[in-house]
Amino acid sequence: MSFNYLQPGKPAVFKDRFTTKVTECIKPYESGDRGAVGILGLPASKSSISMSMAAEAPQAIRKALGSYSTFSATKNHDFKDDVLIDFGDVSVHPTDVEATLDRLHVSVGEMLETEACERYIMLGGDHGVSFPSIHAFQKKFGRVGILQWDAHHDVRNLDDGGRTNGTPFRSLIEGGVIRGEDLVQIGIRDYSNAAAYDDYCEEKGIHVYTMDDLDQQGILQVVEKELQRLADQVDVIYLSVDMDAVDQAFAPGCPAIGPGGFTSRELLSSVRAAAMHEKVKAMDIVEIDPSKDVRAITSRLAAHVMLRFMYK
């Protein structure tokens, strides 16, 4: 039997014949597929030192992508023919954080072994997911340089609670996965860190830019300068975007919100500038708790961050 208006199994969504939404370009991975960008969900947040349901963020961000079209007026180009391959979400361990980290590491590595895409986006989860993800990229590609948008250093000690969302970059450095001089921290805020961790960053040679530094030097100038420096010494560059680098007015759905961060435009323009570099291979987006968000403001911003990375 045919129906006039019923669409069994499908939502009643308005369709404009001239508009392609980003979600229409996403297809689940199948063996042999090739696409412009691969997407992988890392839905882990049990290691968060504050109450967080960031494990729900990958699905919330994917849903937010459905609000946007593939056309860029700035570039005067429609990206509707770009295939985005979705590798799904990693099945995490229900109680064991270390087992979850291992599953994330294995899964990112398996995705990379498909060689299905030129670039990849990992959707966290809390910032702890960056440790296994970056480790997998280091195993596949060699020396990794990192641009980290963040209010916090995330180099906390491992004695007070083990591996958490506050330890990923200390874990990477202490594990010999990355070198301190290959890590650039952008947007570190006052009254959000401890003096001991500021000292640790200096000791390890991490390039740290506070919000005051960026006010004086300009975020785009800093990004361009550090990309040029990293490109001379690393094999690939990985962008790690902690959404709490953004001011609480623009990202209310972060577990660790605070004032004095980036505007949404500053985040988007700086990610776009970084994504243009040929050595930038990957990006993760972390620290969104959809249960704390307001009208999906933070997830929608994260979706726009993805667009700036995908449609460079």
PDB file of N, CA, C and O in Angstrom, residues 82-158:
ATOM      1  N   ASP A  82      31.342  16.041  -0.814  1.00  0.00           N
ATOM      2  CA  ASP A  82      32.340  15.500   0.114  1.00  0.00           C
ATOM      3  C   ASP A  82      31.702  14.398   0.958  1.00  0.00           C
ATOM      4  O   ASP A  82      30.703  14.629   1.651  1.00  0.00           O
ATOM      5  N   VAL A  83      32.277  13.217   0.917  1.00  0.00           N
ATOM      6  CA  VAL A  83      31.763  12.096   1.698  1.00  0.00           C
ATOM      7  C   VAL A  83      32.428  12.088   3.076  1.00  0.00           C
ATOM      8  O   VAL A  83      33.654  12.139   3.191  1.00  0.00           O
ATOM      9  N   LEU A  84      31.607  12.047   4.107  1.00  0.00           N
ATOM     10  CA  LEU A  84      32.089  11.980   5.482  1.00  0.00           C
ATOM     11  C   LEU A  84      31.785  10.588   6.016  1.00  0.00           C
ATOM     12  O   LEU A  84      30.626  10.146   6.003  1.00  0.00           O
ATOM     13  N   ILE A  85      32.793   9.885   6.444  1.00  0.00           N
ATOM     14  CA  ILE A  85      32.623   8.496   6.875  1.00  0.00           C
ATOM     15  C   ILE A  85      32.546   8.421   8.390  1.00  0.00           C
ATOM     16  O   ILE A  85      33.446   8.901   9.098  1.00  0.00           O
ATOM     17  N   ASP A  86      31.486   7.823   8.886  1.00  0.00           N
ATOM     18  CA  ASP A  86      31.271   7.705  10.324  1.00  0.00           C
ATOM     19  C   ASP A  86      31.638   6.296  10.781  1.00  0.00           C
ATOM     20  O   ASP A  86      31.025   5.312  10.345  1.00  0.00           O
ATOM     21  N   PHE A  87      32.642   6.220  11.649  1.00  0.00           N
ATOM     22  CA  PHE A  87      33.083   4.929  12.178  1.00  0.00           C
ATOM     23  C   PHE A  87      32.311   4.532  13.438  1.00  0.00           C
ATOM     24  O   PHE A  87      32.620   3.513  14.058  1.00  0.00           O
ATOM     25  N   GLY A  88      31.317   5.340  13.809  1.00  0.00           N
ATOM     26  CA  GLY A  88      30.504   5.009  14.970  1.00  0.00           C
ATOM     27  C   GLY A  88      31.162   5.418  16.277  1.00  0.00           C
ATOM     28  O   GLY A  88      32.109   6.208  16.311  1.00  0.00           O
ATOM     29  N   ASP A  89      30.651   4.870  17.364  1.00  0.00           N
ATOM     30  CA  ASP A  89      31.163   5.155  18.705  1.00  0.00           C
ATOM     31  C   ASP A  89      31.824   3.909  19.281  1.00  0.00           C
ATOM     32  O   ASP A  89      31.335   2.784  19.096  1.00  0.00           O
ATOM     33  N   VAL A  90      32.913   4.121  20.006  1.00  0.00           N
ATOM     34  CA  VAL A  90      33.607   3.008  20.655  1.00  0.00           C
ATOM     35  C   VAL A  90      32.765   2.502  21.824  1.00  0.00           C
ATOM     36  O   VAL A  90      32.209   3.291  22.600  1.00  0.00           O
ATOM     37  N   SER A  91      32.682   1.201  21.957  1.00  0.00           N
ATOM     38  CA  SER A  91      32.007   0.595  23.101  1.00  0.00           C
ATOM     39  C   SER A  91      32.966   0.608  24.287  1.00  0.00           C
ATOM     40  O   SER A  91      33.963  -0.118  24.302  1.00  0.00           O
ATOM     41  N   VAL A  92      32.684   1.462  25.275  1.00  0.00           N
ATOM     42  CA  VAL A  92      33.588   1.617  26.405  1.00  0.00           C
ATOM     43  C   VAL A  92      33.270   0.602  27.491  1.00  0.00           C
ATOM     44  O   VAL A  92      32.184   0.018  27.533  1.00  0.00           O
ATOM     45  N   HIS A  93      34.233   0.388  28.395  1.00  0.00           N
ATOM     46  CA  HIS A  93      34.014  -0.518  29.523  1.00  0.00           C
ATOM     47  C   HIS A  93      33.130   0.181  30.547  1.00  0.00           C
ATOM     48  O   HIS A  93      33.318   1.368  30.832  1.00  0.00           O
ATOM     49  N   PRO A  94      32.164  -0.505  31.128  1.00  0.00           N
ATOM     50  CA  PRO A  94      31.218   0.165  32.028  1.00  0.00           C
ATOM     51  C   PRO A  94      31.815   0.655  33.338  1.00  0.00           C
ATOM     52  O   PRO A  94      31.262   1.581  33.953  1.00  0.00           O
ATOM     53  N   THR A  95      32.932   0.061  33.788  1.00  0.00           N
ATOM     54  CA  THR A  95      33.479   0.449  35.098  1.00  0.00           C
ATOM     55  C   THR A  95      34.985   0.710  35.102  1.00  0.00           C
ATOM     56  O   THR A  95      35.467   1.459  35.943  1.00  0.00           O
ATOM     57  N   ASP A  96      35.730   0.116  34.192  1.00  0.00           N
ATOM     58  CA  ASP A  96      37.193   0.140  34.233  1.00  0.00           C
ATOM     59  C   ASP A  96      37.734   1.239  33.315  1.00  0.00           C
ATOM     60  O   ASP A  96      37.684   1.118  32.088  1.00  0.00           O
ATOM     61  N   VAL A  97      38.279   2.309  33.907  1.00  0.00           N
ATOM     62  CA  VAL A  97      38.787   3.438  33.123  1.00  0.00           C
ATOM     63  C   VAL A  97      39.973   3.022  32.262  1.00  0.00           C
ATOM     64  O   VAL A  97      40.056   3.393  31.078  1.00  0.00           O
ATOM     65  N   GLU A  98      40.914   2.275  32.817  1.00  0.00           N
ATOM     66  CA  GLU A  98      42.086   1.862  32.046  1.00  0.00           C
ATOM     67  C   GLU A  98      41.685   0.967  30.877  1.00  0.00           C
ATOM     68  O   GLU A  98      42.245   1.067  29.785  1.00  0.00           O
ATOM     69  N   ALA A  99      40.699   0.097  31.098  1.00  0.00           N
ATOM     70  CA  ALA A  99      40.224  -0.752  29.997  1.00  0.00           C
ATOM     71  C   ALA A  99      39.571   0.102  28.912  1.00  0.00           C
ATOM     72  O   ALA A  99      39.726  -0.173  27.718  1.00  0.00           O
ATOM     73  N   THR A 100      38.865   1.132  29.327  1.00  0.00           N
ATOM     74  CA  THR A 100      38.254   2.037  28.351  1.00  0.00           C
ATOM     75  C   THR A 100      39.314   2.754  27.539  1.00  0.00           C
ATOM     76  O   THR A 100      39.208   2.867  26.310  1.00  0.00           O
ATOM     77  N   LEU A 101      40.354   3.255  28.204  1.00  0.00           N
ATOM     78  CA  LEU A 101      41.434   3.933  27.490  1.00  0.00           C
ATOM     79  C   LEU A 101      42.072   3.005  26.464  1.00  0.00           C
ATOM     80  O   LEU A 101      42.409   3.422  25.351  1.00  0.00           O
ATOM     81  N   ASP A 102      42.220   1.741  26.829  1.00  0.00           N
ATOM     82  CA  ASP A 102      42.795   0.762  25.890  1.00  0.00           C
ATOM     83  C   ASP A 102      41.859   0.563  24.700  1.00  0.00           C
ATOM     84  O   ASP A 102      42.315   0.505  23.547  1.00  0.00           O
ATOM     85  N   ARG A 103      40.557   0.478  24.951  1.00  0.00           N
ATOM     86  CA  ARG A 103      39.597   0.313  23.856  1.00  0.00           C
ATOM     87  C   ARG A 103      39.630   1.517  22.912  1.00  0.00           C
ATOM     88  O   ARG A 103      39.535   1.356  21.695  1.00  0.00           O
ATOM     89  N   LEU A 104      39.744   2.708  23.479  1.00  0.00           N
ATOM     90  CA  LEU A 104      39.808   3.904  22.644  1.00  0.00           C
ATOM     91  C   LEU A 104      41.064   3.890  21.778  1.00  0.00           C
ATOM     92  O   LEU A 104      41.020   4.206  20.587  1.00  0.00           O
ATOM     93  N   HIS A 105      42.187   3.532  22.392  1.00  0.00           N
ATOM     94  CA  HIS A 105      43.467   3.481  21.670  1.00  0.00           C
ATOM     95  C   HIS A 105      43.406   2.479  20.524  1.00  0.00           C
ATOM     96  O   HIS A 105      43.796   2.783  19.385  1.00  0.00           O
ATOM     97  N   VAL A 106      42.886   1.298  20.803  1.00  0.00           N
ATOM     98  CA  VAL A 106      42.771   0.255  19.774  1.00  0.00           C
ATOM     99  C   VAL A 106      41.850   0.714  18.643  1.00  0.00           C
ATOM    100  O   VAL A 106      42.150   0.540  17.458  1.00  0.00           O
ATOM    101  N   SER A 107      40.739   1.330  19.005  1.00  0.00           N
ATOM    102  CA  SER A 107      39.741   1.715  18.003  1.00  0.00           C
ATOM    103  C   SER A 107      40.229   2.825  17.085  1.00  0.00           C
ATOM    104  O   SER A 107      39.993   2.789  15.870  1.00  0.00           O
ATOM    105  N   VAL A 108      40.909   3.830  17.650  1.00  0.00           N
ATOM    106  CA  VAL A 108      41.482   4.880  16.808  1.00  0.00           C
ATOM    107  C   VAL A 108      42.511   4.271  15.869  1.00  0.00           C
ATOM    108  O   VAL A 108      42.560   4.589  14.668  1.00  0.00           O
ATOM    109  N   GLY A 109      43.321   3.358  16.387  1.00  0.00           N
ATOM    110  CA  GLY A 109      44.314   2.690  15.551  1.00  0.00           C
ATOM    111  C   GLY A 109      43.686   1.886  14.432  1.00  0.00           C
ATOM    112  O   GLY A 109      44.158   1.901  13.289  1.00  0.00           O
ATOM    113  N   GLU A 110      42.601   1.182  14.740  1.00  0.00           N
ATOM    114  CA  GLU A 110      41.912   0.404  13.701  1.00  0.00           C
ATOM    115  C   GLU A 110      41.329   1.315  12.630  1.00  0.00           C
ATOM    116  O   GLU A 110      41.372   0.982  11.433  1.00  0.00           O
ATOM    117  N   MET A 111      40.790   2.445  13.041  1.00  0.00           N
ATOM    118  CA  MET A 111      40.270   3.404  12.061  1.00  0.00           C
ATOM    119  C   MET A 111      41.390   3.880  11.136  1.00  0.00           C
ATOM    120  O   MET A 111      41.215   3.936   9.904  1.00  0.00           O
ATOM    121  N   LEU A 112      42.533   4.209  11.706  1.00  0.00           N
ATOM    122  CA  LEU A 112      43.646   4.701  10.902  1.00  0.00           C
ATOM    123  C   LEU A 112      44.159   3.628   9.943  1.00  0.00           C
ATOM    124  O   LEU A 112      44.586   3.944   8.826  1.00  0.00           O
ATOM    125  N   GLU A 113      44.103   2.378  10.358  1.00  0.00           N
ATOM    126  CA  GLU A 113      44.593   1.291   9.506  1.00  0.00           C
ATOM    127  C   GLU A 113      43.737   1.112   8.261  1.00  0.00           C
ATOM    128  O   GLU A 113      44.197   0.561   7.265  1.00  0.00           O
ATOM    129  N   THR A 114      42.490   1.576   8.283  1.00  0.00           N
ATOM    130  CA  THR A 114      41.658   1.469   7.079  1.00  0.00           C
ATOM    131  C   THR A 114      42.151   2.395   5.974  1.00  0.00           C
ATOM    132  O   THR A 114      41.860   2.152   4.794  1.00  0.00           O
ATOM    133  N   GLU A 115      42.862   3.466   6.371  1.00  0.00           N
ATOM    134  CA  GLU A 115      43.337   4.484   5.433  1.00  0.00           C
ATOM    135  C   GLU A 115      42.194   4.978   4.552  1.00  0.00           C
ATOM    136  O   GLU A 115      42.374   5.261   3.368  1.00  0.00           O
ATOM    137  N   ALA A 116      41.008   5.074   5.152  1.00  0.00           N
ATOM    138  CA  ALA A 116      39.816   5.456   4.403  1.00  0.00           C
ATOM    139  C   ALA A 116      39.743   6.953   4.134  1.00  0.00           C
ATOM    140  O   ALA A 116      39.061   7.377   3.197  1.00  0.00           O
ATOM    141  N   CYS A 117      40.433   7.748   4.955  1.00  0.00           N
ATOM    142  CA  CYS A 117      40.295   9.201   4.864  1.00  0.00           C
ATOM    143  C   CYS A 117      41.662   9.881   4.999  1.00  0.00           C
ATOM    144  O   CYS A 117      42.612   9.306   5.528  1.00  0.00           O
ATOM    145  N   GLU A 118      41.700  11.098   4.525  1.00  0.00           N
ATOM    146  CA  GLU A 118      42.918  11.893   4.667  1.00  0.00           C
ATOM    147  C   GLU A 118      43.018  12.525   6.048  1.00  0.00           C
ATOM    148  O   GLU A 118      44.102  12.735   6.567  1.00  0.00           O
ATOM    149  N   ARG A 119      41.855  12.837   6.644  1.00  0.00           N
ATOM    150  CA  ARG A 119      41.841  13.493   7.950  1.00  0.00           C
ATOM    151  C   ARG A 119      40.725  12.904   8.810  1.00  0.00           C
ATOM    152  O   ARG A 119      39.789  12.290   8.293  1.00  0.00           O
ATOM    153  N   TYR A 120      40.831  13.133  10.133  1.00  0.00           N
ATOM    154  CA  TYR A 120      39.923  12.475  11.063  1.00  0.00           C
ATOM    155  C   TYR A 120      39.498  13.421  12.178  1.00  0.00           C
ATOM    156  O   TYR A 120      40.256  14.293  12.606  1.00  0.00           O
ATOM    157  N   ILE A 121      38.261  13.201  12.663  1.00  0.00           N
ATOM    158  CA  ILE A 121      37.734  13.950  13.797  1.00  0.00           C
ATOM    159  C   ILE A 121      37.280  12.955  14.857  1.00  0.00           C
ATOM    160  O   ILE A 121      36.473  12.060  14.580  1.00  0.00           O
ATOM    161  N   MET A 122      37.786  13.122  16.073  1.00  0.00           N
ATOM    162  CA  MET A 122      37.355  12.326  17.208  1.00  0.00           C
ATOM    163  C   MET A 122      36.450  13.182  18.097  1.00  0.00           C
ATOM    164  O   MET A 122      36.824  14.288  18.480  1.00  0.00           O
ATOM    165  N   LEU A 123      35.278  12.652  18.418  1.00  0.00           N
ATOM    166  CA  LEU A 123      34.324  13.364  19.251  1.00  0.00           C
ATOM    167  C   LEU A 123      34.296  12.753  20.646  1.00  0.00           C
ATOM    168  O   LEU A 123      33.865  11.616  20.840  1.00  0.00           O
ATOM    169  N   GLY A 124      34.827  13.541  21.638  1.00  0.00           N
ATOM    170  CA  GLY A 124      34.746  13.086  23.022  1.00  0.00           C
ATOM    171  C   GLY A 124      33.387  13.425  23.583  1.00  0.00           C
ATOM    172  O   GLY A 124      32.612  14.144  22.936  1.00  0.00           O
ATOM    173  N   GLY A 125      33.101  12.922  24.782  1.00  0.00           N
ATOM    174  CA  GLY A 125      34.014  12.477  25.782  1.00  0.00           C
ATOM    175  C   GLY A 125      34.706  13.629  26.488  1.00  0.00           C
ATOM    176  O   GLY A 125      34.696  14.780  26.085  1.00  0.00           O
ATOM    177  N   ASP A 126      35.280  13.244  27.637  1.00  0.00           N
ATOM    178  CA  ASP A 126      36.100  14.219  28.355  1.00  0.00           C
ATOM    179  C   ASP A 126      37.509  14.251  27.770  1.00  0.00           C
ATOM    180  O   ASP A 126      37.833  13.493  26.851  1.00  0.00           O
ATOM    181  N   HIS A 127      38.347  15.152  28.303  1.00  0.00           N
ATOM    182  CA  HIS A 127      39.659  15.359  27.672  1.00  0.00           C
ATOM    183  C   HIS A 127      40.598  14.175  27.882  1.00  0.00           C
ATOM    184  O   HIS A 127      41.636  14.072  27.214  1.00  0.00           O
ATOM    185  N   GLY A 128      40.224  13.257  28.756  1.00  0.00           N
ATOM    186  CA  GLY A 128      41.037  12.061  28.922  1.00  0.00           C
ATOM    187  C   GLY A 128      41.151  11.240  27.660  1.00  0.00           C
ATOM    188  O   GLY A 128      42.110  10.474  27.487  1.00  0.00           O
ATOM    189  N   VAL A 129      40.218  11.380  26.719  1.00  0.00           N
ATOM    190  CA  VAL A 129      40.248  10.585  25.487  1.00  0.00           C
ATOM    191  C   VAL A 129      41.392  10.994  24.570  1.00  0.00           C
ATOM    192  O   VAL A 129      41.773  10.229  23.673  1.00  0.00           O
ATOM    193  N   SER A 130      41.957  12.180  24.788  1.00  0.00           N
ATOM    194  CA  SER A 130      43.049  12.630  23.917  1.00  0.00           C
ATOM    195  C   SER A 130      44.310  11.788  24.112  1.00  0.00           C
ATOM    196  O   SER A 130      45.103  11.640  23.177  1.00  0.00           O
ATOM    197  N   PHE A 131      44.500  11.250  25.302  1.00  0.00           N
ATOM    198  CA  PHE A 131      45.689  10.432  25.573  1.00  0.00           C
ATOM    199  C   PHE A 131      45.737   9.205  24.667  1.00  0.00           C
ATOM    200  O   PHE A 131      46.701   9.025  23.908  1.00  0.00           O
ATOM    201  N   PRO A 132      44.736   8.328  24.675  1.00  0.00           N
ATOM    202  CA  PRO A 132      44.807   7.163  23.776  1.00  0.00           C
ATOM    203  C   PRO A 132      44.710   7.529  22.303  1.00  0.00           C
ATOM    204  O   PRO A 132      45.318   6.859  21.452  1.00  0.00           O
ATOM    205  N   SER A 133      43.969   8.590  21.984  1.00  0.00           N
ATOM    206  CA  SER A 133      43.816   8.969  20.576  1.00  0.00           C
ATOM    207  C   SER A 133      45.137   9.446  19.993  1.00  0.00           C
ATOM    208  O   SER A 133      45.570   8.990  18.925  1.00  0.00           O
ATOM    209  N   ILE A 134      45.794  10.376  20.672  1.00  0.00           N
ATOM    210  CA  ILE A 134      47.068  10.899  20.181  1.00  0.00           C
ATOM    211  C   ILE A 134      48.123   9.801  20.155  1.00  0.00           C
ATOM    212  O   ILE A 134      48.955   9.747  19.232  1.00  0.00           O
ATOM    213  N   HIS A 135      48.072   8.914  21.128  1.00  0.00           N
ATOM    214  CA  HIS A 135      49.029   7.791  21.142  1.00  0.00           C
ATOM    215  C   HIS A 135      48.870   6.940  19.889  1.00  0.00           C
ATOM    216  O   HIS A 135      49.861   6.506  19.278  1.00  0.00           O
ATOM    217  N   ALA A 136      47.631   6.709  19.462  1.00  0.00           N
ATOM    218  CA  ALA A 136      47.389   5.925  18.245  1.00  0.00           C
ATOM    219  C   ALA A 136      47.930   6.639  17.016  1.00  0.00           C
ATOM    220  O   ALA A 136      48.500   6.004  16.114  1.00  0.00           O
ATOM    221  N   PHE A 137      47.772   7.961  16.967  1.00  0.00           N
ATOM    222  CA  PHE A 137      48.303   8.717  15.836  1.00  0.00           C
ATOM    223  C   PHE A 137      49.828   8.681  15.826  1.00  0.00           C
ATOM    224  O   PHE A 137      50.452   8.592  14.760  1.00  0.00           O
ATOM    225  N   GLN A 138      50.431   8.728  17.000  1.00  0.00           N
ATOM    226  CA  GLN A 138      51.899   8.669  17.083  1.00  0.00           C
ATOM    227  C   GLN A 138      52.414   7.321  16.570  1.00  0.00           C
ATOM    228  O   GLN A 138      53.417   7.249  15.857  1.00  0.00           O
ATOM    229  N   LYS A 139      51.704   6.256  16.912  1.00  0.00           N
ATOM    230  CA  LYS A 139      52.107   4.926  16.443  1.00  0.00           C
ATOM    231  C   LYS A 139      52.010   4.816  14.922  1.00  0.00           C
ATOM    232  O   LYS A 139      52.831   4.158  14.284  1.00  0.00           O
ATOM    233  N   LYS A 140      51.009   5.452  14.350  1.00  0.00           N
ATOM    234  CA  LYS A 140      50.774   5.346  12.915  1.00  0.00           C
ATOM    235  C   LYS A 140      51.669   6.277  12.109  1.00  0.00           C
ATOM    236  O   LYS A 140      52.196   5.886  11.059  1.00  0.00           O
ATOM    237  N   PHE A 141      51.854   7.502  12.594  1.00  0.00           N
ATOM    238  CA  PHE A 141      52.495   8.525  11.768  1.00  0.00           C
ATOM    239  C   PHE A 141      53.855   9.018  12.266  1.00  0.00           C
ATOM    240  O   PHE A 141      54.568   9.682  11.525  1.00  0.00           O
ATOM    241  N   GLY A 142      54.207   8.736  13.507  1.00  0.00           N
ATOM    242  CA  GLY A 142      55.480   9.218  14.027  1.00  0.00           C
ATOM    243  C   GLY A 142      55.306  10.406  14.953  1.00  0.00           C
ATOM    244  O   GLY A 142      54.353  10.473  15.730  1.00  0.00           O
ATOM    245  N   ARG A 143      56.201  11.351  14.855  1.00  0.00           N
ATOM    246  CA  ARG A 143      56.232  12.485  15.782  1.00  0.00           C
ATOM    247  C   ARG A 143      55.003  13.384  15.584  1.00  0.00           C
ATOM    248  O   ARG A 143      54.732  13.841  14.466  1.00  0.00           O
ATOM    249  N   VAL A 144      54.288  13.634  16.672  1.00  0.00           N
ATOM    250  CA  VAL A 144      53.034  14.392  16.613  1.00  0.00           C
ATOM    251  C   VAL A 144      53.196  15.742  17.306  1.00  0.00           C
ATOM    252  O   VAL A 144      53.672  15.828  18.437  1.00  0.00           O
ATOM    253  N   GLY A 145      52.795  16.798  16.608  1.00  0.00           N
ATOM    254  CA  GLY A 145      52.691  18.123  17.204  1.00  0.00           C
ATOM    255  C   GLY A 145      51.238  18.395  17.547  1.00  0.00           C
ATOM    256  O   GLY A 145      50.328  17.926  16.850  1.00  0.00           O
ATOM    257  N   ILE A 146      50.999  19.149  18.610  1.00  0.00           N
ATOM    258  CA  ILE A 146      49.637  19.354  19.094  1.00  0.00           C
ATOM    259  C   ILE A 146      49.368  20.831  19.341  1.00  0.00           C
ATOM    260  O   ILE A 146      50.160  21.517  19.991  1.00  0.00           O
ATOM    261  N   LEU A 147      48.240  21.308  18.815  1.00  0.00           N
ATOM    262  CA  LEU A 147      47.689  22.599  19.211  1.00  0.00           C
ATOM    263  C   LEU A 147      46.504  22.305  20.116  1.00  0.00           C
ATOM    264  O   LEU A 147      45.553  21.634  19.691  1.00  0.00           O
ATOM    265  N   GLN A 148      46.555  22.788  21.343  1.00  0.00           N
ATOM    266  CA  GLN A 148      45.536  22.504  22.352  1.00  0.00           C
ATOM    267  C   GLN A 148      44.818  23.794  22.744  1.00  0.00           C
ATOM    268  O   GLN A 148      45.400  24.679  23.353  1.00  0.00           O
ATOM    269  N   TRP A 149      43.535  23.893  22.385  1.00  0.00           N
ATOM    270  CA  TRP A 149      42.711  25.020  22.838  1.00  0.00           C
ATOM    271  C   TRP A 149      42.145  24.622  24.197  1.00  0.00           C
ATOM    272  O   TRP A 149      41.393  23.638  24.310  1.00  0.00           O
ATOM    273  N   ASP A 150      42.458  25.383  25.246  1.00  0.00           N
ATOM    274  CA  ASP A 150      42.069  24.921  26.582  1.00  0.00           C
ATOM    275  C   ASP A 150      42.242  26.035  27.610  1.00  0.00           C
ATOM    276  O   ASP A 150      43.158  26.860  27.493  1.00  0.00           O
ATOM    277  N   ALA A 151      41.373  26.045  28.606  1.00  0.00           N
ATOM    278  CA  ALA A 151      41.552  26.943  29.745  1.00  0.00           C
ATOM    279  C   ALA A 151      42.538  26.357  30.748  1.00  0.00           C
ATOM    280  O   ALA A 151      43.096  27.079  31.573  1.00  0.00           O
ATOM    281  N   HIS A 152      42.759  25.028  30.655  1.00  0.00           N
ATOM    282  CA  HIS A 152      43.563  24.312  31.648  1.00  0.00           C
ATOM    283  C   HIS A 152      44.765  23.634  30.987  1.00  0.00           C
ATOM    284  O   HIS A 152      44.712  23.248  29.816  1.00  0.00           O
ATOM    285  N   HIS A 153      45.816  23.444  31.779  1.00  0.00           N
ATOM    286  CA  HIS A 153      47.012  22.771  31.253  1.00  0.00           C
ATOM    287  C   HIS A 153      46.775  21.283  31.006  1.00  0.00           C
ATOM    288  O   HIS A 153      47.382  20.690  30.111  1.00  0.00           O
ATOM    289  N   ASP A 154      45.953  20.654  31.855  1.00  0.00           N
ATOM    290  CA  ASP A 154      45.704  19.212  31.777  1.00  0.00           C
ATOM    291  C   ASP A 154      46.990  18.398  31.906  1.00  0.00           C
ATOM    292  O   ASP A 154      47.219  17.427  31.175  1.00  0.00           O
ATOM    293  N   VAL A 155      47.830  18.829  32.860  1.00  0.00           N
ATOM    294  CA  VAL A 155      49.055  18.084  33.184  1.00  0.00           C
ATOM    295  C   VAL A 155      49.071  17.759  34.685  1.00  0.00           C
ATOM    296  O   VAL A 155      50.101  17.773  35.330  1.00  0.00           O
ATOM    297  N   ARG A 156      47.888  17.470  35.245  1.00  0.00           N
ATOM    298  CA  ARG A 156      47.807  17.144  36.665  1.00  0.00           C
ATOM    299  C   ARG A 156      48.626  15.904  36.997  1.00  0.00           C
ATOM    300  O   ARG A 156      48.885  15.060  36.126  1.00  0.00           O
ATOM    301  N   ASN A 157      48.982  15.774  38.281  1.00  0.00           N
ATOM    302  CA  ASN A 157      49.737  14.601  38.710  1.00  0.00           C
ATOM    303  C   ASN A 157      48.839  13.362  38.665  1.00  0.00           C
ATOM    304  O   ASN A 157      47.605  13.455  38.719  1.00  0.00           O
ATOM    305  N   LEU A 158      49.463  12.200  38.551  1.00  0.00           N
ATOM    306  CA  LEU A 158      48.725  10.946  38.432  1.00  0.00           C
ATOM    307  C   LEU A 158      48.502  10.262  39.776  1.00  0.00           C
ATOM    308  O   LEU A 158      47.821   9.240  39.848  1.00  0.00           O
TER     309      LEU A 158
END
